[in-house]
Coordinates of C-alpha atoms in Angstrom, one line a residue:
M1 CA 116.2 155.8 -22.0
Q2 CA 116.8 152.1 -22.1
K3 CA 117.6 152.3 -25.8
I4 CA 120.1 155.0 -25.1
Y5 CA 121.8 152.9 -22.4
L6 CA 121.9 150.0 -24.8
V7 CA 123.5 152.0 -27.6
I8 CA 126.1 153.3 -25.1
G9 CA 126.8 149.8 -23.9
I10 CA 127.3 148.5 -27.4
I11 CA 129.7 151.4 -28.2
V12 CA 131.7 150.6 -25.2
L13 CA 131.7 146.9 -26.1
V14 CA 132.8 147.3 -29.7
G15 CA 135.2 150.2 -29.1
L16 CA 137.1 148.8 -26.1
G17 CA 136.4 145.0 -26.1
S18 CA 136.7 145.2 -22.3
F19 CA 136.2 147.7 -19.5
S20 CA 138.1 148.4 -16.3
F21 CA 135.9 150.2 -13.8
T22 CA 135.7 151.8 -10.5
N23 CA 132.7 152.3 -8.2
K24 CA 131.9 155.6 -9.9
A25 CA 131.7 153.8 -13.2
L26 CA 129.4 151.0 -12.0
P27 CA 126.2 152.2 -13.9
V28 CA 128.1 152.2 -17.2
F29 CA 129.7 148.8 -16.4
K30 CA 126.3 147.4 -15.7
T31 CA 125.1 148.7 -19.0
Y32 CA 128.2 147.0 -20.6
N33 CA 127.3 143.7 -18.9
D34 CA 123.7 144.0 -20.0
S35 CA 124.8 144.8 -23.6
L36 CA 127.1 141.7 -23.6
R37 CA 124.4 139.5 -22.3
N38 CA 122.0 140.9 -24.9
L39 CA 124.4 140.2 -27.7
Y40 CA 125.0 136.6 -26.6
S41 CA 121.4 135.8 -25.6
R42 CA 120.6 134.7 -29.1
P43 CA 121.5 131.9 -31.5
V44 CA 125.3 131.5 -32.2
A45 CA 124.9 132.6 -35.8
Q46 CA 123.8 136.0 -34.6
W47 CA 126.8 136.5 -32.2
P48 CA 129.5 139.1 -32.9
R49 CA 132.0 137.7 -35.3
P50 CA 135.2 136.4 -33.6
V51 CA 138.6 137.9 -34.1
I52 CA 140.3 135.5 -36.6
D53 CA 143.5 136.1 -38.4
A54 CA 143.7 135.5 -42.2
G55 CA 144.6 131.9 -42.9
A56 CA 143.5 130.5 -39.6
I57 CA 141.5 127.3 -39.8
W58 CA 138.3 127.7 -37.7
S59 CA 134.6 127.0 -37.5
E60 CA 131.9 128.5 -35.4
M61 CA 131.2 127.4 -31.8
A62 CA 128.7 124.6 -31.6
V63 CA 127.2 122.2 -29.0
M64 CA 128.6 118.8 -28.4
P65 CA 127.2 116.5 -31.1
K66 CA 124.5 114.3 -29.5
D67 CA 125.3 110.6 -29.5
D68 CA 123.3 109.1 -26.7
T69 CA 123.9 105.5 -27.9
S70 CA 127.7 105.7 -28.1
W71 CA 128.5 104.2 -24.7
F72 CA 126.0 101.4 -25.2
K73 CA 128.2 100.0 -27.9
A74 CA 130.6 98.8 -25.2
D75 CA 128.0 96.3 -24.2
K76 CA 125.9 95.8 -27.3
D77 CA 128.4 95.7 -30.2
P78 CA 130.7 92.5 -30.0
V79 CA 133.7 94.2 -31.5
T80 CA 133.5 97.3 -29.2
Q81 CA 132.8 95.0 -26.2
L82 CA 136.0 93.1 -27.0
G83 CA 137.9 96.3 -27.4
K84 CA 136.8 97.5 -24.0
I85 CA 138.0 94.2 -22.3
L86 CA 141.3 94.4 -24.2
F87 CA 141.7 98.0 -23.1
F88 CA 141.6 97.1 -19.5
D89 CA 143.6 93.9 -19.7
P90 CA 147.2 94.1 -18.3
R91 CA 148.1 90.9 -20.2
L92 CA 148.5 93.0 -23.3
S93 CA 151.8 94.1 -21.7
G94 CA 155.1 92.2 -21.5
S95 CA 155.0 92.2 -17.7
N96 CA 151.2 91.5 -17.4
Q97 CA 151.0 94.5 -15.2
I98 CA 150.2 97.4 -17.5
S99 CA 147.0 98.0 -19.5
C100 CA 146.0 100.7 -21.8
S101 CA 143.9 102.0 -18.9
S102 CA 147.1 102.4 -16.8
C103 CA 147.8 105.7 -18.7
H104 CA 144.2 106.3 -19.9
D105 CA 142.2 105.9 -16.7
P106 CA 138.5 106.5 -17.0
D107 CA 138.5 107.8 -13.4
L108 CA 141.0 110.5 -14.5
S109 CA 139.2 111.6 -17.6
W110 CA 141.0 109.0 -19.7
Q111 CA 144.5 110.3 -19.0
D112 CA 146.8 109.7 -16.0
G113 CA 147.0 113.1 -14.3
R114 CA 150.8 113.0 -14.4
V115 CA 153.2 115.6 -15.9
L116 CA 154.8 112.9 -18.0
A117 CA 153.7 109.3 -18.7
L118 CA 154.9 106.4 -16.6
G119 CA 155.2 102.9 -17.9
N120 CA 157.1 99.6 -17.9
D121 CA 159.9 99.3 -15.3
H122 CA 158.5 102.6 -13.8
L123 CA 160.2 104.4 -16.7
Q124 CA 159.1 107.9 -17.4
G125 CA 158.3 109.1 -20.9
T126 CA 159.1 112.5 -22.4
R127 CA 155.5 113.7 -23.1
N128 CA 152.3 114.3 -21.2
T129 CA 149.6 111.6 -21.6
Q130 CA 146.8 113.0 -23.8
S131 CA 143.2 112.2 -22.8
L132 CA 141.3 109.9 -25.1
L133 CA 138.1 112.0 -24.7
N134 CA 136.9 112.8 -28.2
V135 CA 140.0 111.2 -29.8
H136 CA 137.8 110.1 -32.7
I137 CA 137.9 113.6 -34.2
N138 CA 141.6 113.4 -35.0
K139 CA 142.8 112.3 -38.4
E140 CA 146.4 112.0 -37.0
L141 CA 147.3 110.8 -33.5
F142 CA 149.9 111.5 -30.9
W143 CA 151.1 115.0 -30.0
D144 CA 153.1 115.2 -33.2
G145 CA 150.5 113.4 -35.5
R146 CA 152.9 110.6 -36.4
A147 CA 150.1 108.0 -36.7
N148 CA 147.3 108.3 -39.3
S149 CA 145.0 105.6 -37.8
F150 CA 144.2 104.0 -34.5
E151 CA 145.5 100.7 -35.7
T152 CA 149.0 102.1 -36.5
Q153 CA 149.0 104.2 -33.4
M154 CA 148.6 101.2 -31.1
V155 CA 151.8 99.5 -32.1
E156 CA 154.1 102.1 -30.5
P157 CA 152.7 102.1 -26.9
L158 CA 152.3 98.3 -26.9
S159 CA 155.9 97.7 -28.0
A160 CA 157.8 100.6 -26.5
H161 CA 160.0 99.4 -23.6
H162 CA 159.1 102.4 -21.5
E163 CA 155.4 101.9 -22.1
M164 CA 153.9 98.3 -22.3
N165 CA 157.0 96.5 -23.6
M166 CA 155.1 93.8 -25.5
D167 CA 156.3 91.7 -28.4
V168 CA 153.5 92.8 -30.7
P169 CA 153.8 89.9 -33.2
A170 CA 153.4 87.4 -30.3
L171 CA 150.4 89.1 -28.8
G172 CA 147.8 87.1 -30.7
E173 CA 149.3 83.8 -29.7
K174 CA 149.5 85.0 -26.1
L175 CA 145.8 85.9 -25.9
G176 CA 144.9 82.7 -27.8
K177 CA 146.1 80.8 -24.7
I178 CA 143.4 82.5 -22.6
K179 CA 140.3 80.4 -23.2
G180 CA 137.8 83.2 -22.5
Y181 CA 139.2 85.2 -25.4
E182 CA 138.4 82.5 -27.9
T183 CA 134.7 83.0 -27.3
L184 CA 135.0 86.8 -27.4
F185 CA 136.9 86.8 -30.7
E186 CA 134.5 84.3 -32.3
K187 CA 131.5 86.4 -31.2
A188 CA 133.2 89.5 -32.7
Y189 CA 134.7 88.1 -35.9
Q190 CA 133.0 84.7 -36.3
S191 CA 136.4 83.1 -36.0
K192 CA 138.5 81.9 -33.0
D193 CA 141.7 83.0 -34.7
I194 CA 143.4 85.8 -32.9
D195 CA 145.8 88.2 -34.6
F196 CA 147.0 91.8 -34.1
D197 CA 144.8 93.2 -36.8
K198 CA 141.6 92.0 -35.0
I199 CA 143.0 93.2 -31.6
A200 CA 143.8 96.6 -33.1
Q201 CA 140.4 96.9 -34.8
A202 CA 138.6 96.1 -31.5
L203 CA 140.7 98.5 -29.5
A204 CA 140.0 101.2 -32.1
A205 CA 136.3 100.6 -32.0
F206 CA 136.3 101.1 -28.2
Q207 CA 138.4 104.2 -28.2
K208 CA 136.1 105.9 -30.8
I209 CA 133.2 105.8 -28.3
I210 CA 135.1 107.7 -25.6
K211 CA 133.4 111.1 -25.8
S212 CA 132.7 114.1 -23.6
R213 CA 129.2 114.7 -22.2
S214 CA 127.5 118.1 -22.4
S215 CA 128.5 120.9 -20.1
R216 CA 127.0 124.3 -19.0
Y217 CA 128.7 125.7 -22.1
D218 CA 126.4 123.5 -24.3
Q219 CA 123.4 124.5 -22.3
F220 CA 124.2 128.2 -22.9
L221 CA 124.7 127.6 -26.6
S222 CA 121.4 125.7 -26.7
G223 CA 119.5 128.7 -25.4
D224 CA 119.6 128.5 -21.6
Y225 CA 121.2 132.0 -21.4
K226 CA 120.7 132.3 -17.6
E227 CA 123.2 129.4 -17.2
F228 CA 126.2 131.8 -17.4
T229 CA 127.1 134.5 -14.9
D230 CA 128.1 138.0 -16.2
D231 CA 131.8 137.1 -15.8
E232 CA 131.3 133.9 -17.8
V233 CA 129.5 135.8 -20.6
A234 CA 132.4 138.4 -20.5
G235 CA 134.9 135.5 -20.7
L236 CA 133.1 134.0 -23.7
H237 CA 133.3 137.4 -25.4
L238 CA 137.0 137.7 -24.6
F239 CA 137.6 134.1 -25.8
R240 CA 136.2 135.1 -29.2
T241 CA 137.7 138.5 -29.5
K242 CA 140.5 140.2 -27.5
A243 CA 142.0 136.9 -26.2
R244 CA 142.1 135.5 -29.8
C245 CA 141.5 132.0 -28.6
M246 CA 139.3 131.0 -31.5
N247 CA 142.3 131.2 -33.9
C248 CA 143.1 127.7 -32.7
H249 CA 140.2 126.6 -30.4
S250 CA 137.0 126.6 -32.3
G251 CA 134.2 124.3 -33.5
P252 CA 132.2 121.9 -31.3
F253 CA 135.4 120.5 -29.8
L254 CA 137.3 123.8 -29.5
T255 CA 140.3 122.7 -31.5
D256 CA 141.4 123.1 -35.1
T257 CA 143.0 119.6 -34.8
S258 CA 146.1 121.2 -36.4
F259 CA 149.7 121.7 -35.1
H260 CA 151.3 124.9 -33.8
N261 CA 154.6 126.0 -32.2
I262 CA 153.6 128.0 -29.2
G263 CA 157.2 128.6 -28.0
L264 CA 157.9 125.6 -25.8
T265 CA 160.4 123.8 -28.0
Y266 CA 163.5 124.2 -25.7
Y267 CA 165.6 124.1 -28.9
K268 CA 169.2 122.9 -28.2
R269 CA 168.5 123.0 -24.5
K270 CA 167.5 120.5 -21.8
F271 CA 164.0 119.1 -22.5
E272 CA 164.3 119.9 -26.2
D273 CA 161.4 118.4 -28.2
L274 CA 161.2 119.1 -31.9
G275 CA 157.6 117.9 -32.1
R276 CA 156.1 117.5 -35.6
Y277 CA 159.5 118.0 -37.2
N278 CA 160.4 114.5 -36.2
V279 CA 157.6 113.3 -38.4
T280 CA 157.8 115.5 -41.5
K281 CA 161.5 116.6 -41.4
K282 CA 160.3 120.1 -42.5
N283 CA 162.1 123.0 -40.8
E284 CA 158.8 124.9 -40.5
D285 CA 157.5 122.1 -38.3
V286 CA 160.1 122.4 -35.6
G287 CA 158.3 122.7 -32.2
K288 CA 154.8 122.2 -33.5
F289 CA 152.4 120.1 -31.4
R290 CA 148.7 119.3 -31.7
T291 CA 146.1 121.8 -30.6
P292 CA 144.2 119.9 -27.8
S293 CA 140.5 120.1 -27.4
L294 CA 139.4 122.4 -24.5
R295 CA 136.5 120.0 -23.7
E296 CA 136.8 118.7 -20.1
L297 CA 139.6 121.2 -19.5
N298 CA 139.6 121.1 -15.8
R299 CA 139.8 117.3 -15.6
T300 CA 142.6 116.8 -18.2
R301 CA 145.4 118.7 -16.4
P302 CA 148.3 119.2 -16.5
W303 CA 148.5 120.7 -19.9
M304 CA 150.9 121.1 -22.9
H305 CA 152.9 118.3 -24.5
N306 CA 155.3 118.4 -21.6
G307 CA 152.8 118.8 -18.8
L308 CA 154.2 122.2 -17.9
F309 CA 151.1 123.9 -16.6
D310 CA 148.6 122.8 -13.9
N311 CA 146.5 126.0 -13.5
L312 CA 144.6 128.1 -16.0
E313 CA 146.0 131.4 -14.7
G314 CA 149.5 130.3 -15.6
V315 CA 148.4 129.2 -19.1
I316 CA 146.6 132.5 -19.7
N317 CA 149.6 134.5 -18.5
I318 CA 151.9 132.9 -21.0
Y319 CA 149.5 133.5 -23.9
N320 CA 148.9 137.1 -22.6
S321 CA 152.7 137.7 -22.8
G322 CA 152.8 136.7 -26.4
M323 CA 155.3 133.9 -25.7
P324 CA 158.4 136.1 -25.7
Q325 CA 161.5 134.3 -26.8
P326 CA 165.2 135.1 -26.1
A327 CA 166.9 137.3 -28.7
K328 CA 168.6 135.2 -31.4
T329 CA 172.4 134.8 -31.4
D330 CA 174.2 135.2 -34.7
E331 CA 174.5 131.5 -34.9
Q332 CA 170.7 131.1 -34.4
K333 CA 170.0 133.7 -37.1
N334 CA 171.7 131.4 -39.6
D335 CA 170.1 128.2 -38.3
P336 CA 167.3 127.1 -40.8
M337 CA 165.9 124.8 -38.1
F338 CA 165.6 127.5 -35.4
P339 CA 162.0 127.2 -34.3
K340 CA 159.5 130.0 -35.1
T341 CA 156.7 130.7 -32.8
D342 CA 153.4 130.6 -34.6
R343 CA 152.3 133.9 -36.1
L344 CA 148.9 133.5 -34.3
I345 CA 150.6 134.0 -31.0
K346 CA 150.6 137.7 -30.1
P347 CA 150.6 139.8 -26.8
L348 CA 147.0 140.1 -25.6
N349 CA 147.2 142.9 -23.0
L350 CA 144.5 141.3 -20.9
T351 CA 143.7 143.1 -17.6
P352 CA 143.6 141.1 -14.3
Q353 CA 139.8 141.3 -14.4
E354 CA 139.7 140.0 -18.0
K355 CA 142.0 137.1 -17.1
K356 CA 139.5 136.1 -14.3
Q357 CA 136.6 136.4 -16.7
L358 CA 138.4 134.2 -19.2
V359 CA 139.1 131.6 -16.5
A360 CA 135.4 131.8 -15.5
F361 CA 134.3 130.9 -19.0
L362 CA 136.9 128.1 -19.4
N363 CA 135.5 126.5 -16.3
T364 CA 132.1 126.1 -18.1
L365 CA 133.6 123.6 -20.6
T366 CA 133.7 120.7 -18.2
G367 CA 130.7 118.3 -18.2
T368 CA 129.6 115.5 -16.0
P369 CA 131.9 112.6 -16.5
Y370 CA 130.8 109.1 -17.6
R371 CA 131.8 106.6 -15.0
M372 CA 132.8 103.4 -16.7
R373 CA 133.2 100.2 -14.6
R374 CA 136.2 98.1 -15.3
P375 CA 135.1 94.8 -17.1
E376 CA 135.6 91.3 -15.8
L377 CA 138.6 89.9 -17.6
P378 CA 138.4 86.5 -19.4
K379 CA 140.2 83.6 -17.8

């Protein structure tokens, strides 16, 4: 009899992908839940294959790579230690009031919790501050990928008037006047000479150790299958299938590290942001932005390049709708730059119950944060 129920549950699972139920259908729904748990209570390689469109870049789900020694580099490795101190030092800014940590606060999961970044002269930027958690996985940096290394990325926030407003070529000389830095640079580079290349190298070394810690999601993937509730297991299955999330969010960090237009370009309207087009000048890149990692999701809100959403229900609703766009005018039909929403974005037809289950699963992706103390600054 148990085998019969299991077969029925699998048929329901595969055939429908979800199941709305009433009290009368409860026994069947329980069988459905049992079948789901049975399917996912095994190694990831044996899970049902996710729904992936042709051409999508993806890799299978995996636990957070173990790196128990990463954070120790901030105290043990001289270059990383120097980078940590520089990261928290407001004297890297023109006003001596703003540090890298002003926008990337460790107490706020290495971002600032604001809709849009706030910098020098209390000026507001145009984009949301991205968390530095797991930033080491990205080959290109910023929302639009305009920097291909940490060293080149640093110049912009340091020099921009609305960010740190520092004369970058003068930064080495400025820090050289602080006696304590002579010792730190000599220890890191065997030379007391201070220049921007060394500053950038140290800052890069520190940022590369800023990583997530494991979550309940990792525990489930590692074989602790009782860690998830039935709703969380159902949400995992939806994430991989009907909700189509793995077309962009896959692998150990739940991102393809690529760029997509999800329909938030505001083309030729207030708040327009052409995204990656500003880097490549290719029409097909209008409105494309980086796919963020879903690691530490609940601690890195608000989301999107413009900080538009602050709750998961709202994010799921816009994806569920398929990101509908206004009908094109005749002028727009002939505009080669008119943004095209990514082909991976499609209506999902999720039920209210399925949305709740998807949220339940997404809530498992947040781990215990690493609390980093601010260092004592050299004098």
